[in-house]
Short mmCIF file of C-alpha atoms in Angstrom, two decimals:
data_model
loop_
_atom_site.label_atom_id
_atom_site.label_comp_id
_atom_site.label_asym_id
_atom_site.label_seq_id
_atom_site.Cartn_x
_atom_site.Cartn_y
_atom_site.Cartn_z
CA UNK A 168 -0.04 -0.02 -0.30
CA UNK A 169 2.07 3.16 -1.20
CA UNK A 170 1.71 6.19 1.42
CA UNK A 171 1.90 9.47 0.52
CA UNK A 172 4.65 10.71 -1.98
CA UNK A 173 5.66 14.23 -2.74
CA UNK A 174 7.80 15.58 -5.60
CA UNK A 175 10.39 16.83 -5.87
CA UNK A 176 12.70 15.79 -3.24
CA UNK A 177 14.97 19.02 -3.38
CA UNK A 178 14.58 22.46 -4.81
CA UNK A 179 16.88 25.69 -5.26
CA UNK A 180 14.83 28.68 -6.59
CA UNK A 181 15.55 32.49 -6.42
CA UNK A 182 13.74 35.31 -5.24
CA UNK A 183 10.91 36.31 -7.07
CA UNK A 184 10.45 32.68 -8.84
CA UNK A 185 7.10 30.52 -8.84
CA UNK A 186 7.72 27.14 -7.45
CA UNK A 187 4.99 24.15 -7.47
CA UNK A 188 5.13 21.02 -5.56
CA UNK A 189 2.90 17.68 -6.11
CA UNK A 190 1.53 15.17 -3.68
CA UNK A 191 -0.45 11.95 -4.24
CA UNK A 192 -2.42 11.17 -1.11
CA UNK A 193 -2.50 7.59 0.49
CA UNK A 194 -4.47 5.07 -1.28
CA UNK A 195 -8.19 5.66 -0.15
CA UNK A 196 -7.71 8.95 0.91
CA UNK A 197 -9.87 11.84 -0.13
CA UNK A 198 -8.36 15.43 1.41
CA UNK A 199 -5.00 16.54 1.06
CA UNK A 200 -3.50 19.33 3.36
CA UNK A 201 -0.13 21.24 3.07
CA UNK A 202 2.16 22.62 5.83
CA UNK A 203 5.31 24.64 5.90
CA UNK A 204 8.22 23.36 8.49
CA UNK A 205 10.81 26.08 9.12
CA UNK A 206 14.20 24.69 10.81
CA UNK A 207 13.92 23.73 13.91
CA UNK A 208 10.00 24.54 14.30
CA UNK A 209 7.06 22.66 14.37
CA UNK A 210 4.94 22.51 11.23
CA UNK A 211 2.79 25.32 10.12
CA UNK A 212 -0.84 24.64 8.59
CA UNK A 213 -1.17 26.17 5.14
CA UNK A 214 -4.41 25.23 3.63
CA UNK A 215 -6.41 21.68 3.04
CA UNK A 216 -8.48 20.51 0.04
CA UNK A 217 -11.47 18.27 -0.49
CA UNK A 218 -13.87 17.69 -3.41
CA UNK A 219 -11.04 19.85 -5.24
CA UNK A 220 -11.77 23.13 -3.36
CA UNK A 221 -9.94 24.42 -0.48
CA UNK A 222 -11.94 24.07 2.65
CA UNK A 223 -9.71 25.43 5.20
CA UNK A 224 -6.51 27.92 5.41
CA UNK A 225 -4.00 29.07 7.72
CA UNK A 226 -2.01 32.14 8.13
CA UNK A 227 -0.76 32.36 4.73
CA UNK A 228 -0.80 34.82 2.34
CA UNK A 229 -2.36 34.52 -0.94
CA UNK A 230 1.06 33.96 -2.62
CA UNK A 231 0.20 30.63 -1.33
CA UNK A 232 -2.37 28.69 -4.07
CA UNK A 233 -3.02 25.22 -4.33
CA UNK A 234 -5.50 22.87 -6.47
CA UNK A 235 -6.78 19.42 -5.82
CA UNK A 236 -7.74 16.92 -8.91
CA UNK A 237 -10.22 14.59 -9.43
CA UNK A 238 -7.33 11.75 -8.35
CA UNK A 239 -7.42 13.68 -5.30
CA UNK A 240 -3.64 14.11 -5.74
CA UNK A 241 -2.84 18.14 -5.21
CA UNK A 242 -0.36 20.62 -6.33
CA UNK A 243 0.84 24.02 -3.74
CA UNK A 244 2.04 26.93 -5.89
CA UNK A 245 4.32 29.61 -4.34
CA UNK A 246 4.46 32.99 -6.47
CA UNK A 247 6.97 35.80 -5.77
CA UNK A 248 9.59 33.77 -3.27
CA UNK A 249 10.90 34.92 -0.52
CA UNK A 250 13.93 34.17 1.56
CA UNK A 251 11.64 33.13 4.00
CA UNK A 252 9.83 30.61 2.19
CA UNK A 253 12.66 28.57 2.55
CA UNK A 254 11.57 25.20 4.38
CA UNK A 255 10.06 21.79 4.17
CA UNK A 256 7.06 21.48 2.64
CA UNK A 257 4.98 18.89 3.91
CA UNK A 258 1.78 17.18 2.59
CA UNK A 259 -0.52 15.34 4.75
CA UNK A 260 -3.40 12.71 3.44
CA UNK A 261 -6.62 12.21 5.36
CA UNK A 262 -10.52 10.69 4.93
CA UNK A 263 -12.45 13.12 5.29
CA UNK A 264 -15.26 12.78 8.06
CA UNK A 265 -17.45 15.51 7.97
CA UNK A 266 -15.02 17.95 9.52
CA UNK A 267 -14.87 15.93 12.96
CA UNK A 268 -11.40 16.36 15.09
CA UNK A 269 -10.93 12.56 14.74
CA UNK A 270 -9.62 13.08 11.20
CA UNK A 271 -6.08 11.15 11.14
CA UNK A 272 -3.16 12.77 8.72
CA UNK A 273 -0.62 10.68 7.37
CA UNK A 274 2.61 12.74 6.19
CA UNK A 275 4.62 12.81 3.25
CA UNK A 276 8.41 13.10 3.60
CA UNK A 277 8.04 16.55 2.65
CA UNK A 278 9.79 18.79 -0.32
CA UNK A 279 12.94 20.67 1.01
CA UNK A 280 12.70 24.21 -0.87
CA UNK A 281 15.73 26.66 -0.48
CA UNK A 282 15.18 29.97 -1.80
CA UNK A 283 18.86 32.11 -2.81
CA UNK B 1372 -7.46 30.02 20.31
CA UNK B 1373 -5.74 26.52 20.49
CA UNK B 1374 -1.95 25.96 21.19
CA UNK B 1375 0.06 22.81 22.22
CA UNK B 1376 3.09 23.55 24.44
CA UNK B 1377 5.82 21.00 24.57
CA UNK B 1378 8.91 20.98 26.97
CA UNK B 1379 12.22 22.11 25.55
CA UNK B 1380 14.92 19.91 24.30
CA UNK B 1381 17.33 18.47 23.84
CA UNK B 1382 16.34 15.46 25.95
CA UNK B 1383 19.50 12.84 26.61
CA UNK B 1384 19.15 9.79 27.69
CA UNK B 1385 21.36 6.61 28.33
CA UNK B 1386 20.05 3.17 26.33
CA UNK B 1387 16.91 1.55 28.36
CA UNK B 1388 16.19 4.89 30.25
CA UNK B 1389 12.49 5.96 31.20
CA UNK B 1390 11.49 8.38 28.68
CA UNK B 1391 8.79 11.35 29.25
CA UNK B 1392 8.39 14.46 27.12
CA UNK B 1393 5.48 16.48 28.41
CA UNK B 1394 3.04 17.87 26.26
CA UNK B 1395 -0.24 20.35 27.08
CA UNK B 1396 -2.82 21.85 25.63
CA UNK B 1397 -4.99 24.68 25.37
CA UNK B 1398 -8.25 24.11 23.16
CA UNK B 1399 -12.09 24.50 23.26
CA UNK B 1400 -14.37 21.80 23.04
CA UNK B 1401 -12.83 18.49 22.58
CA UNK B 1402 -10.08 17.98 20.39
CA UNK B 1403 -8.20 14.87 19.14
CA UNK B 1404 -4.06 14.71 20.42
CA UNK B 1405 -1.87 13.14 18.30
CA UNK B 1406 2.36 12.14 18.83
CA UNK B 1407 4.15 12.39 15.61
CA UNK B 1408 8.08 11.44 15.47
CA UNK B 1409 10.04 12.72 12.71
CA UNK B 1410 13.66 11.09 11.90
CA UNK B 1411 16.52 13.07 10.28
CA UNK B 1412 15.98 14.27 6.85
CA UNK B 1413 12.15 12.47 6.86
CA UNK B 1414 8.85 13.38 7.13
CA UNK B 1415 6.40 12.77 9.88
CA UNK B 1416 5.16 9.43 10.96
CA UNK B 1417 2.36 8.84 13.50
CA UNK B 1418 3.47 7.62 16.19
CA UNK B 1419 -0.03 7.32 18.54
CA UNK B 1420 -3.28 9.14 18.90
CA UNK B 1421 -6.56 9.74 21.50
CA UNK B 1422 -9.51 10.81 20.63
CA UNK B 1423 -11.23 11.12 23.91
CA UNK B 1424 -10.22 11.85 27.43
CA UNK B 1425 -8.97 9.01 29.32
CA UNK B 1426 -8.01 7.36 25.90
CA UNK B 1427 -4.80 5.71 25.92
CA UNK B 1428 -2.79 5.70 22.74
CA UNK B 1429 -0.01 3.39 22.29
CA UNK B 1430 2.47 2.03 19.82
CA UNK B 1431 5.67 0.51 19.47
CA UNK B 1432 6.43 0.55 23.29
CA UNK B 1433 5.48 4.23 23.36
CA UNK B 1434 2.14 5.67 25.51
CA UNK B 1435 0.10 8.32 25.80
CA UNK B 1436 -3.07 9.24 27.78
CA UNK B 1437 -5.64 11.90 27.28
CA UNK B 1438 -5.81 13.80 30.67
CA UNK B 1439 -8.77 16.42 29.76
CA UNK B 1440 -8.23 17.51 33.59
CA UNK B 1441 -4.93 18.46 33.44
CA UNK B 1442 -4.80 19.27 29.42
CA UNK B 1443 -1.98 17.06 29.15
CA UNK B 1444 -0.84 14.15 26.74
CA UNK B 1445 2.59 13.35 27.89
CA UNK B 1446 4.35 10.79 25.94
CA UNK B 1447 6.33 8.07 28.03
CA UNK B 1448 8.20 4.79 26.37
CA UNK B 1449 9.67 2.33 29.45
CA UNK B 1450 12.96 1.73 27.54
CA UNK B 1451 14.18 3.77 25.32
CA UNK B 1452 16.27 2.43 22.34
CA UNK B 1453 19.27 4.44 20.15
CA UNK B 1454 17.11 4.12 17.40
CA UNK B 1455 14.28 6.30 19.07
CA UNK B 1456 16.50 9.04 18.54
CA UNK B 1457 14.22 11.95 16.37
CA UNK B 1458 12.58 14.58 17.24
CA UNK B 1459 8.94 14.38 18.97
CA UNK B 1460 5.93 16.65 18.11
CA UNK B 1461 2.49 16.77 20.25
CA UNK B 1462 -0.27 18.06 18.17
CA UNK B 1463 -3.97 18.72 18.41
CA UNK B 1464 -6.86 18.79 15.96
CA UNK B 1465 -10.02 20.60 16.75
CA UNK B 1466 -11.62 21.74 13.91
CA UNK B 1467 -11.60 18.61 11.75
CA UNK B 1468 -8.80 20.24 9.65
CA UNK B 1469 -5.66 21.45 10.50
CA UNK B 1470 -3.78 20.19 12.92
CA UNK B 1471 -1.56 22.27 15.64
CA UNK B 1472 1.96 21.19 16.74
CA UNK B 1473 3.82 22.24 19.50
CA UNK B 1474 7.62 23.45 18.54
CA UNK B 1475 8.92 19.36 18.77
CA UNK B 1476 11.11 18.12 21.30
CA UNK B 1477 14.28 16.42 19.92
CA UNK B 1478 15.59 12.99 21.87
CA UNK B 1479 18.84 11.75 21.70
CA UNK B 1480 19.87 8.16 23.13
CA UNK B 1481 23.27 7.16 23.89
CA UNK B 1482 24.64 3.74 23.96
#
């Protein structure tokens, strides 16, 4: 049973560029969440997608956008990259349970983004 | 608002020592609580969870009990191994969507 997969593993960009990160959820999962983890910190929630719509969003600027496809895979796009966007970007998948607190999220290995 | 506070690390133990990593939370309602582990250079792995008060989550020798009266979810293991060296994150889910994480506690186990 394949777990959550993410691509690419590592990425180096320069300030002002745009980047797209990709995520495939665990088999049978329909919900994808994205998190940003700065070095030495806990992950911070960016947004969550279900039924191809953004269901919930954290405190991130509009430069961060996403998409979910009919096969439940997802993309995270970041425009006008800043040095502070350098982080590990984690994707997590889950099975939507009607918005209860019992949803269990399973994480992928992450994409390490470095902005120079 | 919702928040999670963990004991600061790094925590350094000898092999076979007893482990406790403290976690307390602030939340309205009835959140679910989780422990995740992150090995160097990897993503997060779910270690255990508890969805209601007095539930005990357990996995791979680790345990944590959901204590609503003290708003705590401390992680324990009776005998740690070198392979347990990692960063441990306590998290809560109170809104069906986002996980709110603590800052993480680094554990280093020496042989």
